[in-house]
Short mmCIF file of C-alpha atoms and ligand atoms in Angstrom, two decimals:
data_model
loop_
_atom_site.label_atom_id
_atom_site.label_comp_id
_atom_site.label_asym_id
_atom_site.label_seq_id
_atom_site.Cartn_x
_atom_site.Cartn_y
_atom_site.Cartn_z
CA MET A 1 -40.71 13.98 -12.37
CA SER A 2 -39.74 17.50 -11.90
CA SER A 3 -36.57 19.51 -11.87
CA ASP A 4 -34.08 21.32 -13.37
CA ILE A 5 -32.61 18.30 -15.34
CA ILE A 6 -35.34 18.23 -17.51
CA LYS A 7 -36.13 21.66 -18.09
CA LYS A 8 -32.14 21.88 -19.30
CA PHE A 9 -32.53 19.11 -22.00
CA GLN A 10 -35.94 20.72 -23.16
CA GLU A 11 -33.95 24.03 -23.64
CA VAL A 12 -32.54 21.84 -26.73
CA ASN A 13 -35.42 19.89 -27.49
CA LEU A 14 -34.52 16.77 -25.80
CA LEU A 15 -36.65 14.85 -24.10
CA LEU A 16 -35.36 12.30 -21.33
CA ASN A 17 -37.55 8.90 -20.59
CA ASN A 18 -37.71 7.69 -16.69
CA ASN A 19 -34.49 5.68 -17.01
CA ALA A 20 -32.21 7.94 -18.15
CA TYR A 21 -33.81 10.87 -15.78
CA ALA A 22 -32.75 8.29 -12.68
CA GLU A 23 -29.43 7.57 -13.67
CA ILE A 24 -28.46 11.43 -14.56
CA LYS A 25 -29.66 12.37 -11.41
CA ALA A 26 -27.71 9.56 -9.18
CA ASN A 27 -25.00 10.74 -10.91
CA ASN A 28 -22.21 12.46 -8.89
CA ASP A 29 -21.79 15.03 -11.16
CA THR A 30 -25.36 16.09 -12.60
CA ASP A 31 -24.68 19.10 -14.39
CA TYR A 32 -21.30 17.87 -16.13
CA LEU A 33 -22.72 14.84 -17.28
CA ILE A 34 -25.79 16.97 -18.73
CA ASN A 35 -23.47 19.15 -21.01
CA GLU A 36 -21.13 16.50 -21.98
CA LEU A 37 -24.81 14.51 -23.11
CA ILE A 38 -25.84 17.61 -24.77
CA GLU A 39 -22.48 18.02 -26.78
CA TYR A 40 -22.13 14.58 -27.61
CA ILE A 41 -25.74 14.65 -29.36
CA GLU A 42 -25.18 17.77 -30.85
CA GLN A 43 -21.90 16.45 -32.51
CA ASN A 44 -23.04 12.67 -33.43
CA ASP A 45 -27.00 12.42 -33.75
CA ASN A 46 -28.83 15.54 -35.01
CA ASP A 47 -32.22 13.31 -35.37
CA GLN A 48 -32.31 11.83 -31.94
CA TYR A 49 -34.69 13.81 -29.49
CA ILE A 50 -35.32 10.79 -27.13
CA ILE A 51 -32.50 10.12 -24.21
CA THR A 52 -32.22 6.75 -23.23
CA THR A 53 -29.91 4.85 -20.73
CA LYS A 54 -28.79 3.15 -24.41
CA THR A 55 -27.62 7.06 -25.33
CA ILE A 56 -25.85 7.32 -22.36
CA ARG A 57 -23.96 4.18 -22.77
CA GLU A 58 -23.04 4.98 -26.28
CA TYR A 59 -21.52 8.37 -24.77
CA GLN A 60 -19.70 6.77 -22.13
CA LYS A 61 -18.44 4.38 -25.21
CA HIS A 62 -17.68 7.47 -26.77
CA GLU A 63 -15.71 9.08 -24.07
CA ARG A 64 -13.97 5.70 -23.36
CA GLN A 65 -12.47 5.91 -26.68
CA ARG A 66 -11.66 9.42 -26.38
CA ILE A 67 -9.74 8.89 -23.49
CA HIS A 68 -8.18 5.55 -24.92
CA GLU A 69 -6.97 7.76 -28.12
CA SER A 70 -5.68 10.52 -25.71
CA VAL A 71 -3.69 8.34 -23.30
CA ILE A 72 -2.00 5.78 -25.81
CA GLU A 73 1.89 5.90 -25.86
CA ASN A 74 3.43 8.95 -27.66
CA PRO A 75 5.64 7.88 -30.75
CA LYS A 76 8.31 9.00 -29.19
CA THR A 77 7.79 6.97 -25.60
CA ARG A 78 7.11 4.12 -27.69
CA GLU A 79 10.10 4.63 -29.59
CA ILE A 80 12.34 4.44 -26.34
CA ARG A 81 10.44 1.38 -24.84
CA LYS A 82 10.34 -0.74 -27.97
CA ASN A 83 14.24 -1.06 -27.72
CA GLN A 84 14.67 -1.21 -23.91
CA GLU A 85 15.40 -3.93 -21.57
CA THR A 86 13.60 -4.14 -18.20
CA PRO A 87 14.88 -6.57 -16.48
CA TYR A 88 13.20 -7.84 -13.25
CA GLU A 89 13.25 -10.91 -10.62
CA VAL A 90 10.76 -11.40 -8.12
CA THR A 91 12.85 -12.88 -5.31
CA MET A 92 10.61 -13.05 -2.33
CA ASP A 93 6.57 -13.77 -2.84
CA ILE A 94 5.05 -16.37 -0.87
CA THR A 95 2.13 -17.14 -3.47
CA ASN A 96 3.07 -20.75 -3.31
CA LYS A 97 4.45 -21.07 -0.33
CA SER A 98 1.34 -20.43 1.83
CA TYR A 99 -0.08 -23.27 3.73
CA THR A 100 -2.94 -22.16 5.94
CA ASP A 101 -6.06 -20.61 5.28
CA GLY A 102 -5.01 -17.98 7.46
CA ASP A 103 -6.77 -20.13 10.75
CA ILE A 104 -4.65 -20.52 13.92
CA LYS A 105 -2.95 -23.43 13.31
CA ASP A 106 0.61 -23.89 14.73
CA LEU A 107 1.28 -20.53 16.49
CA ASN A 108 4.32 -22.02 18.05
CA LYS A 109 5.91 -22.88 14.86
CA TYR A 110 5.03 -19.51 13.65
CA PHE A 111 6.37 -17.51 16.84
CA ASN A 112 9.75 -19.61 16.89
CA SER A 113 9.84 -18.78 13.17
CA ARG A 114 9.87 -15.06 13.82
CA PHE A 115 12.10 -15.46 17.20
CA GLU A 116 14.64 -17.62 15.04
CA LYS A 117 15.11 -15.05 12.31
CA LEU A 118 14.97 -12.13 14.58
CA LYS A 119 17.45 -13.80 17.26
CA LYS A 120 19.84 -14.19 14.63
CA ILE A 121 19.86 -10.70 12.95
CA ILE A 122 20.32 -9.38 16.28
CA GLN A 123 23.24 -11.40 16.97
CA GLU A 124 25.07 -10.07 14.15
CA ASN A 125 25.91 -7.65 16.56
CA PRO A 126 29.29 -9.12 18.29
CA GLU A 127 27.62 -8.28 21.90
CA TYR A 128 24.95 -10.82 21.26
CA ASN A 129 27.14 -13.54 20.07
CA LYS A 130 26.63 -15.34 23.64
CA VAL A 131 22.96 -14.90 24.94
CA GLU A 132 22.02 -16.44 27.87
CA ASP A 133 18.71 -18.76 27.83
CA LEU A 134 15.73 -16.77 29.87
CA LYS A 135 15.48 -20.13 31.77
CA ASN A 136 18.79 -19.33 33.38
CA THR A 137 18.13 -16.08 34.69
CA LYS A 138 16.58 -17.31 37.64
CA THR A 139 19.89 -16.27 40.06
CA ASN A 140 22.15 -13.41 40.20
CA ILE A 141 24.04 -12.89 36.78
CA ASP A 142 25.99 -9.38 36.17
CA ASN A 143 26.73 -8.48 32.33
CA LEU A 144 24.03 -10.37 31.08
CA HIS A 145 22.55 -10.56 27.47
CA VAL A 146 19.06 -12.25 26.59
CA ILE A 147 17.00 -12.05 23.52
CA GLY A 148 13.12 -12.64 23.84
CA ILE A 149 10.28 -11.94 22.19
CA VAL A 150 7.85 -9.11 23.92
CA ASN A 151 4.76 -10.78 25.73
CA ASN A 152 3.34 -7.74 27.50
CA ILE A 153 4.55 -3.79 28.22
CA ASN A 154 2.96 -2.64 31.41
CA ASN A 155 4.19 0.69 33.40
CA THR A 156 4.55 0.43 37.19
CA LYS A 157 2.90 2.87 39.33
CA ASN A 158 6.24 4.56 39.98
CA GLY A 159 7.47 5.18 36.43
CA HIS A 160 9.08 2.11 35.86
CA LYS A 161 8.44 -0.17 32.85
CA ILE A 162 8.07 -3.79 32.91
CA ILE A 163 8.73 -5.51 29.68
CA GLU A 164 7.78 -9.57 29.91
CA ILE A 165 9.66 -11.44 27.26
CA GLU A 166 9.94 -15.04 26.28
CA ASP A 167 12.14 -17.31 24.26
CA PRO A 168 11.86 -21.31 23.76
CA THR A 169 13.12 -21.87 27.07
CA GLY A 170 11.33 -19.74 29.15
CA THR A 171 10.16 -16.23 30.32
CA GLY A 172 11.54 -13.09 31.90
CA SER A 173 10.69 -10.04 33.25
CA VAL A 174 12.67 -7.04 32.17
CA ILE A 175 13.01 -3.57 34.11
CA VAL A 176 13.45 -0.18 32.64
CA LEU A 177 14.17 2.13 35.48
CA LYS A 178 12.72 5.53 35.57
CA ASP A 179 15.84 6.90 36.02
CA ASN A 180 17.63 5.93 32.99
CA GLU A 181 15.45 8.71 30.78
CA ASP A 182 17.17 7.90 27.54
CA LEU A 183 16.49 4.39 28.03
CA LEU A 184 12.68 4.95 29.22
CA GLU A 185 12.10 7.17 26.48
CA SER A 186 13.63 4.97 23.39
CA SER A 187 11.57 2.26 24.86
CA GLN A 188 8.26 4.03 24.28
CA THR A 189 8.16 2.49 20.70
CA ILE A 190 8.45 -1.06 21.90
CA VAL A 191 5.47 -2.88 20.82
CA LYS A 192 4.10 -6.86 21.67
CA ASP A 193 5.19 -9.47 19.54
CA GLU A 194 8.59 -7.69 19.00
CA VAL A 195 11.89 -9.35 19.34
CA ILE A 196 14.14 -7.48 21.43
CA GLY A 197 17.71 -8.23 22.77
CA ILE A 198 18.37 -6.89 26.50
CA THR A 199 22.06 -6.21 28.22
CA GLY A 200 21.72 -5.85 31.93
CA SER A 201 21.82 -7.99 34.92
CA THR A 202 19.49 -9.86 36.78
CA ASN A 203 18.87 -10.48 40.65
CA GLY A 204 17.13 -13.77 39.77
CA ASN A 205 13.74 -12.18 39.76
CA LEU A 206 13.79 -8.90 37.22
CA ILE A 207 16.07 -8.27 34.52
CA ARG A 208 17.66 -4.84 34.83
CA ALA A 209 17.82 -3.36 31.23
CA ASP A 210 21.29 -1.21 30.54
CA GLU A 211 20.59 -0.97 27.01
CA ILE A 212 17.87 -2.44 24.76
CA ALA A 213 18.88 -3.83 20.59
CA HIS A 214 16.94 -4.13 18.02
CA PRO A 215 17.56 -5.81 14.97
CA SER A 216 17.95 -2.70 13.21
CA ILE A 217 19.46 -2.07 10.05
CA GLN A 218 23.31 -0.73 8.89
CA ARG A 219 23.74 2.59 7.35
CA ARG A 220 24.32 2.47 3.68
CA ILE A 221 27.52 4.58 2.92
CA VAL A 222 27.11 5.04 -0.86
CA ASP A 223 24.01 4.72 -2.78
CA LYS A 224 22.89 2.25 -5.72
CA PRO A 225 23.76 3.40 -8.97
CA MET A 226 20.29 3.62 -10.35
CA ASP A 227 20.25 4.55 -14.47
CA PHE A 228 16.22 4.28 -14.57
CA SER A 229 12.85 5.51 -13.06
CA VAL A 230 10.28 3.69 -11.22
CA VAL A 231 6.64 4.69 -10.49
CA PHE A 232 4.71 3.82 -7.56
CA ILE A 233 1.22 3.88 -6.82
CA SER A 234 -1.05 2.08 -4.35
CA ASP A 235 -4.29 2.91 -3.47
CA VAL A 236 -6.19 3.40 -6.35
CA HIS A 237 -9.81 1.66 -5.14
CA ILE A 238 -11.21 1.80 -8.83
CA GLY A 239 -14.93 1.07 -8.27
CA SER A 240 -15.37 3.54 -5.15
CA LYS A 241 -17.76 6.66 -5.48
CA GLN A 242 -14.37 8.49 -4.33
CA PHE A 243 -11.93 7.14 -6.94
CA ASP A 244 -10.89 10.49 -9.15
CA GLU A 245 -10.75 8.83 -12.66
CA GLY A 246 -9.72 12.40 -14.10
CA ALA A 247 -6.94 11.81 -11.94
CA PHE A 248 -5.91 8.98 -12.78
CA ASN A 249 -6.28 8.99 -16.57
CA ARG A 250 -3.79 12.24 -16.37
CA PHE A 251 -1.83 9.70 -14.53
CA ILE A 252 -1.74 7.14 -17.48
CA LYS A 253 -1.30 9.90 -20.08
CA TRP A 254 1.42 11.15 -18.15
CA ILE A 255 3.39 7.73 -17.92
CA ASN A 256 2.42 7.43 -21.89
CA GLY A 257 4.38 10.49 -22.44
CA ASN A 258 1.55 13.15 -23.26
CA TYR A 259 1.13 14.90 -20.36
CA GLY A 260 2.76 17.19 -18.04
CA SER A 261 5.33 19.47 -18.67
CA GLU A 262 8.65 18.98 -21.05
CA GLU A 263 10.62 18.05 -17.86
CA GLN A 264 7.72 15.72 -16.58
CA GLN A 265 7.15 13.82 -20.05
CA ASP A 266 11.01 13.47 -19.74
CA VAL A 267 10.82 11.63 -16.42
CA ALA A 268 7.92 9.42 -17.75
CA ASN A 269 10.69 8.64 -20.78
CA ASP A 270 12.67 7.54 -18.25
CA VAL A 271 10.24 5.03 -16.38
CA LYS A 272 10.97 1.55 -16.64
CA TYR A 273 8.38 -0.09 -14.26
CA LEU A 274 5.13 0.85 -12.37
CA ILE A 275 4.86 -0.88 -9.07
CA ILE A 276 0.90 -0.86 -7.65
CA GLY A 277 0.97 -1.44 -3.60
CA GLY A 278 -2.34 -3.01 -2.99
CA ASP A 279 -5.89 -1.68 -2.54
CA LEU A 280 -5.96 -1.70 -6.60
CA VAL A 281 -10.20 -1.89 -6.42
CA ASP A 282 -11.92 -0.90 -3.60
CA GLY A 283 -13.25 -4.26 -3.39
CA ILE A 284 -16.80 -5.31 -1.56
CA GLY A 285 -17.87 -5.96 1.75
CA VAL A 286 -14.68 -4.81 3.36
CA TYR A 287 -16.34 -2.39 5.81
CA PRO A 288 -19.92 -1.90 6.90
CA ASN A 289 -22.48 -0.12 4.38
CA GLN A 290 -19.57 0.00 1.66
CA GLU A 291 -22.22 -0.47 -1.02
CA LYS A 292 -23.17 2.61 -0.51
CA GLU A 293 -19.77 4.22 -1.51
CA LEU A 294 -19.31 2.11 -4.62
CA LYS A 295 -20.03 3.22 -7.99
CA ILE A 296 -18.96 -0.41 -9.49
CA LYS A 297 -20.71 -3.15 -7.04
CA ASP A 298 -19.37 -5.90 -8.68
CA ILE A 299 -15.86 -7.34 -7.95
CA TYR A 300 -15.50 -8.63 -11.16
CA ASP A 301 -16.55 -5.48 -13.03
CA GLN A 302 -13.96 -3.63 -10.45
CA TYR A 303 -10.95 -5.84 -11.96
CA ASP A 304 -12.18 -5.45 -15.64
CA GLU A 305 -12.45 -1.84 -15.00
CA ALA A 306 -8.97 -1.87 -13.36
CA ALA A 307 -7.40 -3.82 -16.59
CA ARG A 308 -9.23 -1.59 -18.93
CA LEU A 309 -7.60 1.54 -17.00
CA LEU A 310 -4.08 -0.16 -16.60
CA GLY A 311 -4.46 -1.64 -20.53
CA ASP A 312 -3.32 1.22 -22.06
CA VAL A 313 0.34 1.09 -20.15
CA THR A 314 1.76 -1.65 -22.59
CA ASP A 315 5.53 -1.59 -22.93
CA ILE A 316 6.76 -1.68 -18.84
CA PRO A 317 6.22 -4.08 -16.27
CA ILE A 318 3.33 -3.57 -14.13
CA ILE A 319 3.70 -5.33 -10.71
CA ILE A 320 0.65 -5.62 -8.71
CA SER A 321 0.65 -6.92 -4.95
CA PRO A 322 -2.93 -6.44 -3.33
CA GLY A 323 -3.96 -4.66 -0.21
CA ASN A 324 -6.62 -5.42 2.28
CA HIS A 325 -9.46 -3.96 -0.33
CA ASP A 326 -8.68 -7.11 -3.04
CA ALA A 327 -9.73 -10.09 -3.72
CA THR A 328 -7.33 -12.63 -2.34
CA ARG A 329 -6.58 -13.80 1.56
CA LEU A 330 -6.80 -10.83 4.13
CA ALA A 331 -4.48 -12.56 6.56
CA GLU A 332 -1.13 -11.32 5.67
CA PRO A 333 0.93 -12.13 3.76
CA GLN A 334 -1.39 -12.34 1.46
CA PRO A 335 -1.06 -14.55 -1.74
CA ALA A 336 -0.92 -12.60 -5.06
CA LEU A 337 -4.11 -11.96 -6.92
CA THR A 338 -5.35 -14.46 -9.62
CA GLU A 339 -7.36 -15.36 -12.72
CA LYS A 340 -10.72 -15.72 -10.48
CA TYR A 341 -11.49 -12.31 -9.80
CA ALA A 342 -8.63 -10.25 -12.10
CA LYS A 343 -8.90 -12.49 -15.31
CA GLU A 344 -7.98 -9.57 -17.82
CA LEU A 345 -5.24 -8.08 -15.81
CA CYS A 346 -3.76 -11.40 -15.21
CA HIS A 347 -3.95 -12.36 -19.34
CA GLN A 348 -2.35 -8.43 -19.84
CA LYS A 349 1.50 -9.73 -20.88
CA ASN A 350 3.60 -6.71 -19.17
CA VAL A 351 1.42 -7.19 -15.72
CA GLU A 352 3.15 -9.41 -12.97
CA MET A 353 1.25 -10.52 -9.91
CA VAL A 354 3.12 -10.82 -6.32
CA SER A 355 2.19 -11.17 -3.01
CA ASN A 356 1.84 -8.86 -0.35
CA PRO A 357 4.47 -8.16 1.20
CA SER A 358 6.94 -9.02 -1.77
CA MET A 359 10.66 -8.79 -2.87
CA ILE A 360 11.28 -7.43 -6.29
CA LYS A 361 14.58 -6.79 -8.06
CA LEU A 362 14.33 -4.18 -10.60
CA ASP A 363 17.57 -4.45 -12.66
CA ASN A 364 20.09 -3.70 -9.33
CA ILE A 365 17.52 -2.23 -6.95
CA ASN A 366 15.56 -3.94 -4.64
CA VAL A 367 12.17 -3.10 -3.82
CA GLN A 368 10.37 -4.07 -0.80
CA VAL A 369 6.55 -3.90 -0.92
CA TYR A 370 4.06 -4.01 1.94
CA HIS A 371 0.64 -2.50 1.53
CA GLY A 372 0.75 -1.12 5.21
CA ARG A 373 -2.32 -3.17 7.34
CA SER A 374 0.43 -3.04 10.16
CA PHE A 375 0.36 0.81 10.26
CA ASP A 376 -3.46 0.75 11.84
CA ASP A 377 -1.93 -1.69 14.57
CA ILE A 378 0.97 0.59 15.47
CA VAL A 379 -1.20 3.98 15.49
CA MET A 380 -3.39 2.02 18.10
CA ALA A 381 -0.28 0.47 20.11
CA LEU A 382 1.73 3.98 20.33
CA ASN A 383 1.38 7.27 22.04
CA GLY A 384 1.56 10.33 19.30
CA TYR A 385 1.48 8.30 16.44
CA THR A 386 -1.05 9.02 13.75
CA HIS A 387 -1.90 7.47 10.30
CA ALA A 388 0.63 10.72 9.06
CA ASP A 389 3.36 9.80 10.55
CA THR A 390 4.21 6.90 7.86
CA ASP A 391 8.20 7.94 7.97
CA LYS A 392 8.25 7.45 11.50
CA ILE A 393 6.34 3.93 11.29
CA MET A 394 8.28 2.61 8.84
CA LYS A 395 11.37 3.58 10.57
CA LEU A 396 10.45 1.61 13.24
CA LEU A 397 9.25 -1.21 11.37
CA LEU A 398 12.63 -1.07 9.52
CA GLU A 399 14.19 -1.12 13.11
CA LYS A 400 12.24 -4.05 14.35
CA ARG A 401 12.80 -5.51 11.02
CA HIS A 402 9.32 -6.70 11.09
CA LEU A 403 6.50 -5.59 8.97
CA ALA A 404 3.50 -6.13 10.87
CA PRO A 405 5.27 -6.45 14.65
CA ILE A 406 2.12 -6.81 16.46
CA TYR A 407 0.21 -10.01 16.47
CA GLY A 408 -4.10 -10.63 16.89
CA GLU A 409 -4.83 -6.65 16.52
CA ARG A 410 -6.23 -5.45 13.23
CA THR A 411 -4.16 -6.98 10.83
CA PRO A 412 -4.86 -10.36 10.87
CA LEU A 413 -1.84 -12.65 10.40
CA ALA A 414 -1.86 -16.14 9.16
CA SER A 415 0.30 -18.47 11.19
CA GLU A 416 2.32 -19.97 8.99
CA PHE A 417 5.17 -21.93 9.37
CA GLU A 418 7.40 -19.34 8.66
CA ASP A 419 7.26 -16.08 9.48
CA TYR A 420 7.14 -13.90 6.10
CA MET A 421 6.75 -10.73 7.63
CA VAL A 422 9.83 -10.64 8.62
CA MET A 423 12.33 -8.08 6.65
CA ASP A 424 15.21 -10.80 6.60
CA GLU A 425 16.65 -8.46 3.68
CA VAL A 426 16.63 -4.88 3.92
CA PRO A 427 15.65 -3.20 0.70
CA ASP A 428 16.78 -0.59 -1.39
CA ILE A 429 13.18 0.73 -1.55
CA LEU A 430 10.28 0.27 1.06
CA HIS A 431 7.12 0.82 -0.86
CA THR A 432 4.23 1.31 1.20
CA GLY A 433 0.54 2.56 0.85
CA HIS A 434 -2.85 1.98 3.12
CA VAL A 435 -2.37 5.41 5.00
CA HIS A 436 -3.75 7.42 1.77
CA ILE A 437 -0.93 9.97 2.68
CA ASN A 438 1.87 10.59 0.80
CA SER A 439 4.98 10.34 2.29
CA HIS A 440 9.02 9.79 1.79
CA VAL A 441 11.97 9.84 3.62
CA LYS A 442 15.69 8.25 3.20
CA TYR A 443 16.38 6.36 6.51
CA LYS A 444 20.07 4.96 6.88
CA GLY A 445 20.17 5.23 2.94
CA ILE A 446 16.92 3.75 2.05
CA HIS A 447 14.14 4.98 0.33
CA MET A 448 11.15 4.69 2.55
CA LEU A 449 8.01 5.89 0.67
CA ASN A 450 4.37 5.43 0.73
CA SER A 451 2.64 6.33 -2.41
CA GLY A 452 -0.62 8.26 -1.07
CA THR A 453 -4.03 7.15 -3.31
CA PHE A 454 -6.50 8.16 -6.10
CA GLN A 455 -9.37 8.07 -3.61
CA LYS A 456 -10.98 11.01 -2.29
CA GLN A 457 -11.96 11.21 1.16
CA THR A 458 -14.54 8.83 1.97
CA GLU A 459 -17.21 8.75 5.14
CA PHE A 460 -15.23 6.60 6.89
CA GLN A 461 -12.05 8.48 6.60
CA LYS A 462 -14.08 11.44 7.58
CA ILE A 463 -15.05 9.89 10.90
CA TYR A 464 -11.25 8.69 11.55
CA ASN A 465 -9.88 12.56 10.67
CA ILE A 466 -7.75 10.74 7.88
CA VAL A 467 -6.88 13.53 5.00
CA PRO A 468 -5.98 11.62 1.66
CA THR A 469 -3.40 13.35 -0.63
CA TYR A 470 -4.77 12.01 -3.37
CA GLY A 471 -3.48 12.16 -7.31
CA GLN A 472 0.02 12.26 -6.21
CA VAL A 473 2.60 10.27 -7.82
CA PRO A 474 6.26 9.27 -5.94
CA VAL A 475 8.78 8.39 -8.88
CA ILE A 476 12.32 7.51 -7.88
CA LYS A 477 14.28 9.02 -10.55
CA ARG A 478 17.88 7.53 -10.71
CA GLY A 479 17.86 7.28 -6.95
CA THR A 480 16.16 10.95 -6.29
CA MET A 481 12.57 11.41 -4.88
CA GLN A 482 10.07 13.05 -7.18
CA LEU A 483 6.33 13.87 -6.47
CA LEU A 484 3.77 14.52 -9.52
CA ASP A 485 0.59 16.18 -9.08
CA PHE A 486 -2.26 14.75 -11.18
CA THR A 487 -5.10 16.81 -9.37
CA ASN A 488 -5.30 19.42 -11.79
CA ASP A 489 -6.12 19.81 -15.66
O1 LIG B 1 -7.56 2.66 4.32
C1 LIG B 1 -7.95 3.78 4.28
C2 LIG B 1 -7.59 4.44 5.67
O2 LIG B 1 -8.38 4.32 6.22
C3 LIG B 1 -6.52 4.22 5.88
O3 LIG B 1 -5.67 5.50 6.28
C4 LIG B 1 -6.00 3.62 7.13
C5 LIG B 1 -7.33 3.99 7.53
N1 LIG B 1 -7.83 2.65 8.24
C6 LIG B 1 -8.52 1.54 7.63
N2 LIG B 1 -9.15 0.61 8.18
C7 LIG B 1 -9.16 1.24 9.45
C8 LIG B 1 -9.33 0.85 10.78
N3 LIG B 1 -9.69 -0.50 10.84
N4 LIG B 1 -9.25 1.47 11.70
C9 LIG B 1 -9.20 2.81 11.76
N5 LIG B 1 -8.12 3.28 10.32
C10 LIG B 1 -8.36 2.48 9.26
P1 LIG B 1 -8.19 1.54 3.28
O4 LIG B 1 -7.53 0.17 3.44
O5 LIG B 1 -7.86 1.98 2.30
O6 LIG B 1 -9.73 1.34 3.46
FE1 LIG B 2 -6.44 1.90 0.68
ZN1 LIG B 3 -5.87 -0.27 2.60
#
């Protein structure tokens, strides 16, 4: 046993036992821990001269207590929250509606549900009032309208695009001609398994597309009035070595009115809800060799730690939706977390567990929460799209009115009898996460935001060249987005 670690303790007449030495050496920030331990012993226990793991535990407990005391609600914040109503209603949640265990059982019913729901939305456009069944398109028809689910997309060697579509009656081949440059350009973002409408004509063999319609959304002309603020976070990844606990503690301190400029504290005092959009913990066995990146290796301990960290937020509702690192069914829609793994959290009286996706009405504002796993598939499927393009991807999803249009790639989708990933209702705010990069843009009057992460770059993300924006938290303050930065003390 050599090294500077021992020397540093010897300088202040302290000795280390083997276990304590091993633990300090294994710590991410050894120098910081040494200084902290020395200071702790000097201040609290002058008789001690051998440091054991018990000493380290005592220091950690002391440190937790100190942080707890520094983050608990500011009296002014408490006064505001004590007297305020925080009405909310979970208007879409699949937790108790899910009947499959995620196996492929009845794909027909599932795709039928998807088709019928999206067809209905496309038909809100009167042009598509009357659509032809695909089985009836095998003769010459001008001025044709059809609606189908995309089976396949191919580019011909002459530069045309062929889109194979299907409805419950049959199939059809749609051609987008090279010369129709605008249409060809806009059809670059069509993906497998989405539902589209075609206006065109057919020679009985190919349907020539003149226009392609998506379910899409109406522009909101007026913003809804909103007299409160909502905080959105996701991808906290508690338990990961890369979880930035310092930044998270500052965030909790802020939300409780104890951190930031006066202006930032005013924002905190206006906050009525905290929404968490998945990947609260890092989980276990999510990818090969994850153990090496875990600080907390037990899933129960990870959720207990989450409960400890969130436990100081006591007087506003905390709404938690799961992600692909959380301990619930991986296939989407994902049921809410339960007591099985997240016992302490479920017992916290201001915590509401919801499914992924879900819709929550906060007072008068509809928030759709979706973790964002399907973004990986969109990035894979479309040229020129990266994980940093969430604003563009979310816009596509709103146009397609589907949160995970591509079936059978990386996003496991449970083939329920109903397709709950269809965006039946258009929210006022669409909250996503997963990519670990903050973004916010308003599209047709709807806030589309991604809430970044509290996890610094992992080895896995280095390989994919994903550069996370960590410790930055979006707040929708009375209709306007603000990004708060907790990366620095
Ligand atoms: O996802 C963290 C980041 O890693 C996010 O930017 C997506 C990306 N990611 C996750 N899984 C994959 C796969 N399978 N391929 C490509 N990129 C991926 P998290 O869910 O927190 O691990
Ligand atoms: Fe994540
Ligand atoms: Zn994720």
